[in-house]
PDB file of C-alpha atoms and ligand atoms in Angstrom:
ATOM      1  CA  UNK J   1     -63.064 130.691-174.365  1.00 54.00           C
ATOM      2  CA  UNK J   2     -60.298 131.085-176.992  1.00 66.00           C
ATOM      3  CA  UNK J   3     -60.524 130.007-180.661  1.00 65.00           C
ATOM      4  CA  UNK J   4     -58.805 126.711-180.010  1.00 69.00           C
ATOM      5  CA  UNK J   5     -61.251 125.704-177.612  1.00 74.00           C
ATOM      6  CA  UNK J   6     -64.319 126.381-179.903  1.00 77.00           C
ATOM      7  CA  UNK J   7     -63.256 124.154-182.191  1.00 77.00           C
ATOM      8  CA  UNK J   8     -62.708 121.042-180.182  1.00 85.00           C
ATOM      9  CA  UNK J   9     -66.592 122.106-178.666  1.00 89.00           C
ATOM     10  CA  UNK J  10     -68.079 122.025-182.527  1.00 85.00           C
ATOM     11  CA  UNK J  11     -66.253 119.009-183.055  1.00 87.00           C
ATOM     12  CA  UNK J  12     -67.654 117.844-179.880  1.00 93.00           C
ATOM     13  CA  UNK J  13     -70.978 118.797-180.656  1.00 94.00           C
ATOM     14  CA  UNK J  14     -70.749 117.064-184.090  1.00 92.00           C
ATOM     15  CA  UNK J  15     -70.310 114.169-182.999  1.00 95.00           C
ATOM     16  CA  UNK J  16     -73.458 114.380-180.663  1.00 96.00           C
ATOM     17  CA  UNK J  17     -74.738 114.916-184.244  1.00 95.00           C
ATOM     18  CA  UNK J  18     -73.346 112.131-185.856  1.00 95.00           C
ATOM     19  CA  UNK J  19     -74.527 109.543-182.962  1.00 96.00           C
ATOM     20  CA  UNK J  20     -77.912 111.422-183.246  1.00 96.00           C
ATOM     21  CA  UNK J  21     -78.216 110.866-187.299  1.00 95.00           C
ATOM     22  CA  UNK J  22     -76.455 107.252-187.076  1.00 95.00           C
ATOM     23  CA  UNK J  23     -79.824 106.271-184.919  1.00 97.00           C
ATOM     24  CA  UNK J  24     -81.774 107.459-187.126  1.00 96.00           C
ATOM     25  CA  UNK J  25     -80.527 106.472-190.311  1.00 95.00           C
ATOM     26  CA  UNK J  26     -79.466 102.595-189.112  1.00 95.00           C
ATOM     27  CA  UNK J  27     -83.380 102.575-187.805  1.00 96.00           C
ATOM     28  CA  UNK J  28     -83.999 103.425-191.327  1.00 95.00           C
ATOM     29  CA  UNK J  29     -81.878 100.962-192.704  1.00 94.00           C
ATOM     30  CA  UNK J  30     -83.189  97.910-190.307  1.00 94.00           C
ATOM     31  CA  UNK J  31     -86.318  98.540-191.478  1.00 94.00           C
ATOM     32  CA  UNK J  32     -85.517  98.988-194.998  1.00 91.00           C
ATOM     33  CA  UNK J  33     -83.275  95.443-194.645  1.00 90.00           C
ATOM     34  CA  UNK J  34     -86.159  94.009-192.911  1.00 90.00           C
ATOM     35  CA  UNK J  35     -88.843  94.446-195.897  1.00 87.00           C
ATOM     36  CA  UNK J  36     -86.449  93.315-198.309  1.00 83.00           C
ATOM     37  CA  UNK J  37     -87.935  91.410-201.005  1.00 86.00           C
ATOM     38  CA  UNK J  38     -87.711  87.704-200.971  1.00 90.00           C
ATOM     39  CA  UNK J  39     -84.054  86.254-201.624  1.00 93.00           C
ATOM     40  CA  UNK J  40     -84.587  83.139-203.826  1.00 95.00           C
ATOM     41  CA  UNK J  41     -81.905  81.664-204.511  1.00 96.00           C
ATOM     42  CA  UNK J  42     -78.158  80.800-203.332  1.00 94.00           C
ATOM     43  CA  UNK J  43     -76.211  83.581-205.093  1.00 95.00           C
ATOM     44  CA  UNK J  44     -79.074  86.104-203.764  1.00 95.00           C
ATOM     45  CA  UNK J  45     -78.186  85.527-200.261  1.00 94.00           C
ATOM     46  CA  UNK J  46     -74.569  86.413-201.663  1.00 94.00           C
ATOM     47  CA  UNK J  47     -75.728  89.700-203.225  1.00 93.00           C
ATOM     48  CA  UNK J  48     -78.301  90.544-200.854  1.00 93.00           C
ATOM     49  CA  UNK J  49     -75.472  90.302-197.591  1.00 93.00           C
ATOM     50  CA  UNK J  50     -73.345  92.749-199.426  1.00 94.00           C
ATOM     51  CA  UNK J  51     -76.122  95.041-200.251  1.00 93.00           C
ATOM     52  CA  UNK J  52     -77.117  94.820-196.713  1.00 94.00           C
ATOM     53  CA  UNK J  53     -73.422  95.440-195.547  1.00 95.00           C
ATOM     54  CA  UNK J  54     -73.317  98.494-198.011  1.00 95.00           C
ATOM     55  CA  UNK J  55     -76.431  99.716-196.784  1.00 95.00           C
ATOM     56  CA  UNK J  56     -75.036  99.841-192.900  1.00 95.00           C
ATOM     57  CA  UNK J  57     -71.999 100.976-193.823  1.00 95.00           C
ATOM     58  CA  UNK J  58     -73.081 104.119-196.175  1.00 95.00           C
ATOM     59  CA  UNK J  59     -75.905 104.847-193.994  1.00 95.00           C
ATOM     60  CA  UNK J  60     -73.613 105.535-191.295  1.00 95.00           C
ATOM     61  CA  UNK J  61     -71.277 107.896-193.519  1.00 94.00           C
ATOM     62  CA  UNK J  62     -74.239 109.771-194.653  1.00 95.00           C
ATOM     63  CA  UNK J  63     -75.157 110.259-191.063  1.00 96.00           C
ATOM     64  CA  UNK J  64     -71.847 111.647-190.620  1.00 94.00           C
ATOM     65  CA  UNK J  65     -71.753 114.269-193.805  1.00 94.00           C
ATOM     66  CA  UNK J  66     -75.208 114.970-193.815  1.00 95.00           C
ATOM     67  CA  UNK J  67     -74.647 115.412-189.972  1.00 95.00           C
ATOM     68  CA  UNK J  68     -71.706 118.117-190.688  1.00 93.00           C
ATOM     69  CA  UNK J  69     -73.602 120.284-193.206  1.00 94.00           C
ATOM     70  CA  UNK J  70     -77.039 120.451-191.432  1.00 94.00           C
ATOM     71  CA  UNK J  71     -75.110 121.398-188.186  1.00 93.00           C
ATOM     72  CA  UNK J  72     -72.695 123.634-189.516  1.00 89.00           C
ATOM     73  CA  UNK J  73     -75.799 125.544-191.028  1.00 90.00           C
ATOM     74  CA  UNK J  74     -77.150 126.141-187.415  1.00 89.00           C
ATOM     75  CA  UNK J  75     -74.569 126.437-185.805  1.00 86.00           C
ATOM     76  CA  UNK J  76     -72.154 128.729-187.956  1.00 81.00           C
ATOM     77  CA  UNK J  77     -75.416 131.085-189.663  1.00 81.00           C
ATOM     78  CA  UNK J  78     -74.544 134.662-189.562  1.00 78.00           C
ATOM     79  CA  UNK J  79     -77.100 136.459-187.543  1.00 78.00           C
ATOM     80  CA  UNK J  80     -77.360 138.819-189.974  1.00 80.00           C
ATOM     81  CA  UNK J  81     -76.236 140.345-193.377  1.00 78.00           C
ATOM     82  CA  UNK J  82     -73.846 142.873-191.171  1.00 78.00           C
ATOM     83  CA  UNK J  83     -72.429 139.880-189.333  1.00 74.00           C
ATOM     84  CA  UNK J  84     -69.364 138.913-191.543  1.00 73.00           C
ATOM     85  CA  UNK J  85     -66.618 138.324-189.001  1.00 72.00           C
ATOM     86  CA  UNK J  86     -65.868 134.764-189.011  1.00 66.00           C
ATOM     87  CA  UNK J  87     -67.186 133.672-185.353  1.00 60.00           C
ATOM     88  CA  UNK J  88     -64.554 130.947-184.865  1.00 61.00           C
ATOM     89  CA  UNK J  89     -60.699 130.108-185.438  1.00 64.00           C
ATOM     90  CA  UNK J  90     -60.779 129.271-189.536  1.00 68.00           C
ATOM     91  CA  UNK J  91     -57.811 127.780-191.370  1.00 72.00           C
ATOM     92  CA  UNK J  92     -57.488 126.846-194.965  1.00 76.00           C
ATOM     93  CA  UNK J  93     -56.867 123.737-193.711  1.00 79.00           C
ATOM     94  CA  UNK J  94     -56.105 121.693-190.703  1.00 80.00           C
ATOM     95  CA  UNK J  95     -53.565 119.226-191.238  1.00 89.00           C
ATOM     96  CA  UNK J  96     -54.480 116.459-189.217  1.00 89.00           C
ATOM     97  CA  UNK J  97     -58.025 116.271-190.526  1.00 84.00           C
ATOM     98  CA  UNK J  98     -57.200 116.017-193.965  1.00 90.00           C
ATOM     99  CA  UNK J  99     -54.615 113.581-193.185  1.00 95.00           C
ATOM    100  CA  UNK J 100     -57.395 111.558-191.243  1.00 93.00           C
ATOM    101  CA  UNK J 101     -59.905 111.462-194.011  1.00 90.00           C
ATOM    102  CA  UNK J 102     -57.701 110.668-197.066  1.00 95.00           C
ATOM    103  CA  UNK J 103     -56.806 107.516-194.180  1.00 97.00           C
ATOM    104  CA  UNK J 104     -59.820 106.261-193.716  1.00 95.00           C
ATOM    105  CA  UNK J 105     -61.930 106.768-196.850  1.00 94.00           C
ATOM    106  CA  UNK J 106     -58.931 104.527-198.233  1.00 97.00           C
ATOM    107  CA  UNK J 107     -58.597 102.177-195.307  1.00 97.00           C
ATOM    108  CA  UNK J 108     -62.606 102.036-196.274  1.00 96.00           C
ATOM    109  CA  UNK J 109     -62.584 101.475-199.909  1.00 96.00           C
ATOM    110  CA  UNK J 110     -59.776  98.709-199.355  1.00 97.00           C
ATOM    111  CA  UNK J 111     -61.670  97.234-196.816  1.00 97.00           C
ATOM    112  CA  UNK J 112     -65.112  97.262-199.068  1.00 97.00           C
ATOM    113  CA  UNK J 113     -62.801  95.707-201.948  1.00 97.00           C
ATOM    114  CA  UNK J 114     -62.013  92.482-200.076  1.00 97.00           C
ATOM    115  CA  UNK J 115     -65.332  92.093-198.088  1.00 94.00           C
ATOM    116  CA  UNK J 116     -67.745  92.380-200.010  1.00 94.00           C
ATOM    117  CA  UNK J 117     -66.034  92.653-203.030  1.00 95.00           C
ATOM    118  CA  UNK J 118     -63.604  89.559-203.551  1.00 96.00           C
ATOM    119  CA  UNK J 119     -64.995  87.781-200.867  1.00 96.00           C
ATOM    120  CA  UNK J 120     -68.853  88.100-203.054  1.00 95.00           C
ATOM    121  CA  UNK J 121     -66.771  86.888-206.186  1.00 95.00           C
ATOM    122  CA  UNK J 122     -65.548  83.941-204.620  1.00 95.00           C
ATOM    123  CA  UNK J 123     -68.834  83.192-202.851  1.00 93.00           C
ATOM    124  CA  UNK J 124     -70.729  83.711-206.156  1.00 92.00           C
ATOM    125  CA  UNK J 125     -68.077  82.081-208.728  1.00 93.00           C
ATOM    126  CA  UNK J 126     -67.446  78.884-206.094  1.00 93.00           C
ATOM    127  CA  UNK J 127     -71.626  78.307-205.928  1.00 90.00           C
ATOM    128  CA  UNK J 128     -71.462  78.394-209.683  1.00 90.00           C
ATOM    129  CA  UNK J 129     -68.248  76.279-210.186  1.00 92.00           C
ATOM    130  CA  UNK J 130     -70.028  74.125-207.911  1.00 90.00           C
ATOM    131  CA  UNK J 131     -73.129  74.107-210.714  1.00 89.00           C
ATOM    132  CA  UNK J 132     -70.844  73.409-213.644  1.00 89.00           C
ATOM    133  CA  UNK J 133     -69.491  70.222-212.413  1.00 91.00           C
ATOM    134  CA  UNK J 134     -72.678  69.066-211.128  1.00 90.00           C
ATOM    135  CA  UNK J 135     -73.939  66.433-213.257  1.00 89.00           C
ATOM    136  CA  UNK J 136     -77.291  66.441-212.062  1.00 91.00           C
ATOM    137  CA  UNK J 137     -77.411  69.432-212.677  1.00 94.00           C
ATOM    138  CA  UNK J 138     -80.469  70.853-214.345  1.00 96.00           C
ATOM    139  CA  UNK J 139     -80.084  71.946-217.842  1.00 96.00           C
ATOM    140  CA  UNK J 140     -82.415  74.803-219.123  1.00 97.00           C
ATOM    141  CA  UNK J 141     -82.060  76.735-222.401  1.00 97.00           C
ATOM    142  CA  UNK J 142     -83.387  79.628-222.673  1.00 98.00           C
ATOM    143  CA  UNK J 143     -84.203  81.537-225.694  1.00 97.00           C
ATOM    144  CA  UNK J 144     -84.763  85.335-225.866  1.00 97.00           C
ATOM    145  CA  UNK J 145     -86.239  87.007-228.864  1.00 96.00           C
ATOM    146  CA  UNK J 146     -87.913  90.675-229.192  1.00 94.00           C
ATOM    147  CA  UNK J 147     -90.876  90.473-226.997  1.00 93.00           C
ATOM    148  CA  UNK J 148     -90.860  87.279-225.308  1.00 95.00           C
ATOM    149  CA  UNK J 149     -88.895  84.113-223.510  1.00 97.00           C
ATOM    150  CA  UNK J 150     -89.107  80.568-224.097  1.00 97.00           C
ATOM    151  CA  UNK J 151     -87.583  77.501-222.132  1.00 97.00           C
ATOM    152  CA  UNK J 152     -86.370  74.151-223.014  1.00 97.00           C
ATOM    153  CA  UNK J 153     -85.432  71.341-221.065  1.00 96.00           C
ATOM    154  CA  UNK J 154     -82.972  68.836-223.559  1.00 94.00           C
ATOM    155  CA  UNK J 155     -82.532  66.295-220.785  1.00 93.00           C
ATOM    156  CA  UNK J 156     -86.159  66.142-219.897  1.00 94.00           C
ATOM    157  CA  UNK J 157     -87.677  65.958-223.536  1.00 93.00           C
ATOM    158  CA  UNK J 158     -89.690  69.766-222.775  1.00 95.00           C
ATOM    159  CA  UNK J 159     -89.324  71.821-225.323  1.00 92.00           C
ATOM    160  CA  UNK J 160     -90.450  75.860-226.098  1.00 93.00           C
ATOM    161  CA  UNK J 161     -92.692  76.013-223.125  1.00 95.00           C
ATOM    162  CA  UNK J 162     -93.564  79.953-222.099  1.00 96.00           C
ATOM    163  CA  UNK J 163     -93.628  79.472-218.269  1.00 96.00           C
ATOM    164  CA  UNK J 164     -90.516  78.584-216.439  1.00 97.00           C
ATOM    165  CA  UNK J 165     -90.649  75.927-214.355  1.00 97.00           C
ATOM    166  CA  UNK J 166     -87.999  74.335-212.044  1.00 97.00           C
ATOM    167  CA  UNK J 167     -87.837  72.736-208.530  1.00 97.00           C
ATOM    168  CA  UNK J 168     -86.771  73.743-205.069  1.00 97.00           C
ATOM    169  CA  UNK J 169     -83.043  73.541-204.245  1.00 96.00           C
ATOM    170  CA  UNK J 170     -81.560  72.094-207.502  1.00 95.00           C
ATOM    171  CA  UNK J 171     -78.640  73.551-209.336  1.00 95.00           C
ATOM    172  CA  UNK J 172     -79.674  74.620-212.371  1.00 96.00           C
ATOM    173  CA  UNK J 173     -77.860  75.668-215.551  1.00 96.00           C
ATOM    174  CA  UNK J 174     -79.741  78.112-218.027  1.00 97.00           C
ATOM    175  CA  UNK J 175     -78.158  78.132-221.424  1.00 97.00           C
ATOM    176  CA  UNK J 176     -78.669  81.661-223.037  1.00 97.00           C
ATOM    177  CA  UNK J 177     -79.278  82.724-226.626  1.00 97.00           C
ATOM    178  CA  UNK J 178     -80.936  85.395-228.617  1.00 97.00           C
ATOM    179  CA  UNK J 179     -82.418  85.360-231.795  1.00 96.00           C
ATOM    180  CA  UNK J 180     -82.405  88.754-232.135  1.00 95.00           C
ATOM    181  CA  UNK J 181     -80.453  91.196-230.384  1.00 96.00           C
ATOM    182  CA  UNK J 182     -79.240  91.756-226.610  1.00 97.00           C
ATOM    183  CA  UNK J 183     -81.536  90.843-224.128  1.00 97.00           C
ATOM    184  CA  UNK J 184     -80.796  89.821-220.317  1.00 98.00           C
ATOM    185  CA  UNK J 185     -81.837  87.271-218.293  1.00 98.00           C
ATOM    186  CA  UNK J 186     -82.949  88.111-214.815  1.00 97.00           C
ATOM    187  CA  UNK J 187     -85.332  86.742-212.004  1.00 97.00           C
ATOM    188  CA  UNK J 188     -85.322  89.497-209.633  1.00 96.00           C
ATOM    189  CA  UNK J 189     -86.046  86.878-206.597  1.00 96.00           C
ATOM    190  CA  UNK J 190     -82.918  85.207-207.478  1.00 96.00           C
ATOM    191  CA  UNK J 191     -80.164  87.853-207.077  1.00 92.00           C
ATOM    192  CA  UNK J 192     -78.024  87.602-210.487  1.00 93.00           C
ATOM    193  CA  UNK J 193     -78.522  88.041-214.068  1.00 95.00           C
ATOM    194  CA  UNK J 194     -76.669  88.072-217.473  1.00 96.00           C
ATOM    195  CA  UNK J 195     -76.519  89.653-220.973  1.00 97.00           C
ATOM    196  CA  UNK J 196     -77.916  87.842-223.761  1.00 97.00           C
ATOM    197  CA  UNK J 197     -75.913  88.315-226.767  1.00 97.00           C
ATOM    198  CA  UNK J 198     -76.609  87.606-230.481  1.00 97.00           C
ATOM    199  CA  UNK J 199     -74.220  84.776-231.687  1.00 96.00           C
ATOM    200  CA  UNK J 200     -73.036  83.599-228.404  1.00 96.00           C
ATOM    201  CA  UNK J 201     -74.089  81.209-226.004  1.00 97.00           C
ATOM    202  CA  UNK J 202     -73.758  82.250-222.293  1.00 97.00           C
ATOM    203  CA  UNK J 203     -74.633  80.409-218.855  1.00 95.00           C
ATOM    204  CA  UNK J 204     -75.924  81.514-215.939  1.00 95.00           C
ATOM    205  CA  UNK J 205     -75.887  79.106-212.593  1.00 95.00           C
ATOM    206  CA  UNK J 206     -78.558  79.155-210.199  1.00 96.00           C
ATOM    207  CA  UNK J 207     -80.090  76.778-206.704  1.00 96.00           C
ATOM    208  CA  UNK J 208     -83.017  78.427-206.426  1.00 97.00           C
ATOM    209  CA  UNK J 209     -84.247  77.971-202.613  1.00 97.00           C
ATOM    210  CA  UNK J 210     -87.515  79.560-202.155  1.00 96.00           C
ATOM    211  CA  UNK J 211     -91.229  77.738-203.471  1.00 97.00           C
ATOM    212  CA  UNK J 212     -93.010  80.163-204.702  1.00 96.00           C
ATOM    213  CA  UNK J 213     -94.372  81.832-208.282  1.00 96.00           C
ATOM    214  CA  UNK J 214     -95.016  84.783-210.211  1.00 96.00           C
ATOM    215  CA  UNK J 215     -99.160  84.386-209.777  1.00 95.00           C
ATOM    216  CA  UNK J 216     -97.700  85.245-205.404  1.00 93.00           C
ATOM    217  CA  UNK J 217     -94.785  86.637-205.508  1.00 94.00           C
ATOM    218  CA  UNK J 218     -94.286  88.723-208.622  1.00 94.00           C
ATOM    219  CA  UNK J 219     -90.090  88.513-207.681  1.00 95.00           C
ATOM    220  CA  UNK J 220     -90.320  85.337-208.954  1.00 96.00           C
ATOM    221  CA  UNK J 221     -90.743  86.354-212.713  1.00 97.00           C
ATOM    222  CA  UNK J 222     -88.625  86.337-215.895  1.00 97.00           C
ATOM    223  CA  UNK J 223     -87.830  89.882-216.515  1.00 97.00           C
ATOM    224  CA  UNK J 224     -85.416  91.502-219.185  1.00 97.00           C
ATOM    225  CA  UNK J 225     -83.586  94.189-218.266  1.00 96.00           C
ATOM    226  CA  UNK J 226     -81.950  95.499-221.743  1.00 96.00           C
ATOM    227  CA  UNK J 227     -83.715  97.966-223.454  1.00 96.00           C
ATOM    228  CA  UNK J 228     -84.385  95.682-226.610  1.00 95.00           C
ATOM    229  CA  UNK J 229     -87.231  97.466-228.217  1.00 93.00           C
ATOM    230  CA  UNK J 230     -91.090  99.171-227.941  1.00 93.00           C
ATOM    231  CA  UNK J 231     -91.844  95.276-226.064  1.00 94.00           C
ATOM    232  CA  UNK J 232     -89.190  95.607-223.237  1.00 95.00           C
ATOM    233  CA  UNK J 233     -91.294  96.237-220.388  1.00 93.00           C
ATOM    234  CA  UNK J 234     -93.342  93.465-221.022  1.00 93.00           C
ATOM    235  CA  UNK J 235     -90.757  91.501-221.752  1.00 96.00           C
ATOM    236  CA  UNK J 236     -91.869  88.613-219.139  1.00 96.00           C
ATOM    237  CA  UNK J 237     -92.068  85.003-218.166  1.00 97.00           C
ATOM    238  CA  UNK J 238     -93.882  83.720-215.011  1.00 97.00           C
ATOM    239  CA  UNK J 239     -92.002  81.504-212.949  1.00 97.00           C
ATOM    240  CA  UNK J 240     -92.878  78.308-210.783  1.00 97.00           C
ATOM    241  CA  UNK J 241     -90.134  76.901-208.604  1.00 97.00           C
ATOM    242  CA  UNK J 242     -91.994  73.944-206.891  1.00 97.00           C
ATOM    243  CA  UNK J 243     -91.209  70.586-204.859  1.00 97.00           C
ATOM    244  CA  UNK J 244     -88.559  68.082-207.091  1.00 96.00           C
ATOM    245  CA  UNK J 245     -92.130  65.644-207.051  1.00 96.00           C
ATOM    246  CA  UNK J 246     -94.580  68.408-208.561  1.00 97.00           C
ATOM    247  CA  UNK J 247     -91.574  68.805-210.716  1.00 96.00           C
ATOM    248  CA  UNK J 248     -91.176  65.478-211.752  1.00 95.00           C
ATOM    249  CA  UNK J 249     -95.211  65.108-212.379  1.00 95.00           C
ATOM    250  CA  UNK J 250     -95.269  68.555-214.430  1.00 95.00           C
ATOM    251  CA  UNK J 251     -92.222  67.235-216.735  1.00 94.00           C
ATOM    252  CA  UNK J 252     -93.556  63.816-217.200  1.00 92.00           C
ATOM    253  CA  UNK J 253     -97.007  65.724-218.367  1.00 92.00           C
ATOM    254  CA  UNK J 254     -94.976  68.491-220.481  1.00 87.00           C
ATOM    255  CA  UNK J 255     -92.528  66.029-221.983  1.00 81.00           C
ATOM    256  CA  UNK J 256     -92.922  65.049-225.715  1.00 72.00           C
TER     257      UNK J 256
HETATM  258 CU1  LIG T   1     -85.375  92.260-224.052  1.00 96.27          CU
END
C-alpha cells in the first residue's frame, strides 16, 4: 500500500469514528434536551429551540474533532521512543482540506446567523411587539433594590406585594426600576431577562404559559442575576402564575 492510499484509509477510518462519536454524543444530547427544565413562557420556547438546535449541531462537531484527536492518538502513536519515522505520507498542508474547512465552518456560522440568530430576534422582538400594543395587556412594575424585589400592579390597585403573581397565558408587561444600582430581572422558567439600571426605566414582555410556582417548581422564581452586593444570591421572589379566575380572586383580595 503506498502513502496515498493510507491516507484515504485514515480518513476512511475517521469517519467510522465520527459516525461512532455522533451516536454517542446526539444520545447524550436527546437526553440532555429531554430533561430540560420547564419552558414557561412564549419567548422560552424561542430560546430554548435555538439552544436545542445549538446543542445538535455542536454536539455533532465535537464528535467530529474530538473524534480526530482521540483517533489520531491510537492510530498514529509511535511504538516506541526509537520509532521517529513518520509512518504515513505527511504534508504541511493539503490543499483541499483546508480549503474545505475554511468552507464550511463559514457556510456554518452564516447559516447559525440567520437560523437561529435573526430568525430568534424576529421570533422574540414580534412576540414582544405583539405585548406592547396589547392593551390588555398586563402591566407589572417591578422594583429592584439591594436585597430584594417588589411588584406593583397600577391597573389593578396592588401595590409593593413581595410574591409575584400573574395568570396563565396573558401578555404581560413588567416595568423595571432600581433604587439602587444594577440589578436584572430574570425568571429562569421563562427564557429571557433584562438589566435593571439606576435612572432608567426598562420593559421586559412576557405570556407566560405554564401554571405552576416557586413552592413546585423552583424555575418559576424571581432571581437576579447581577452581582449587586453580599445579598445577590438571595436575591429572590417566589412566583405564582395561576388560572386568569384564581387571578382575578387573588387581585380583588390584594387590591387596596
Ligand atoms: Cu441584584
Amino acid at each position: 500500500m503506498n502513502a496515498k492510499e493510507n491516507l484515504w484509509r485514515a480518513f476512511g477510518e475517521l469517519v467510522v469514528v465520527w459516525v461512532i462519536g455522533l451516536v454517542i454524543a446526539e444520545g447524550l444530547a436527546a437526553w440532555m434536551v429531554a430533561s430540560w427544565p420547564v419552558l414557561g413562557s412564549v419567548e422560552a420556547h424561542v430560546t430554548g429551540d435555538a439552544t436545542t438546535y445549538l446543542i445538535w449541531q455542536t454536539s455533532a462537531i465535537f464528535a467530529l474533532v474530538g473524534g480526530a484527536i482521540i483517533y489520531s492518538a491510537f492510530r498514529f502513536r509511535a511504538k516506541s521512543m526509537d520509532d521517529t519515522a513518520a509512518p504515513y505520507y505527511q504534508r504541511r498542508s493539503w490543499k483541499p482540506f483546508a480549503i474545505t474547512w475554511l468552507v464550511v465552518s463559514i457556510a456554518i456560522n452564516l447559516a447559525n446567523t440567520i437560523y437561529p440568530g435573526m430568525v430568534g430576534l424576529e421570533d422574540l422582538w414580534g412576540a414582544q411587539l405583539q405585548t406592547e400594543h396589547n392593551k390588555n395587556a398586563l402591566l407589572v412594575d417591578v422594583t429592584a433594590q439591594q436585597w430584594k424585589w417588589s411588584f406593583s400592579y397600577p391597573k389593578l390597585g396592588i401595590s409593593d406585594v413581595s410574591k409575584l403573581v400573574v395568570p396563565v397565558n396573558q401578555p404581560i408587561e413588567f416595568v423595571l426600576r432600581t433604587k439602587d444600582v444594577i440589578h436584572d430581572f430574570w425568571v429562569p422558567a421563562w427564557g429571557i431577562k433584562k438589566d435593571v439600571i439606576p435612572n432608567e426605566v426598562r420593559h421586559l414582555f412576557i405570556t407566560p404559559t405554564v401554571v405552576g410556582s416557586t413552592a413546585t417548581n423552583p424555575m418559576i422564581r424571581v432571581q437576579c442575576t447581577m452581582i449587586c452586593g453580599n445579598g445577590h444570591p438571595m436575591m429572590r421572589a417566589p412566583v405564582k402564575v395561576i388560572t386568569p379566575a384564581q387571578f382575578k380572586q387573588w387581585a380583588s383580595a390584594n387590591s387596596l
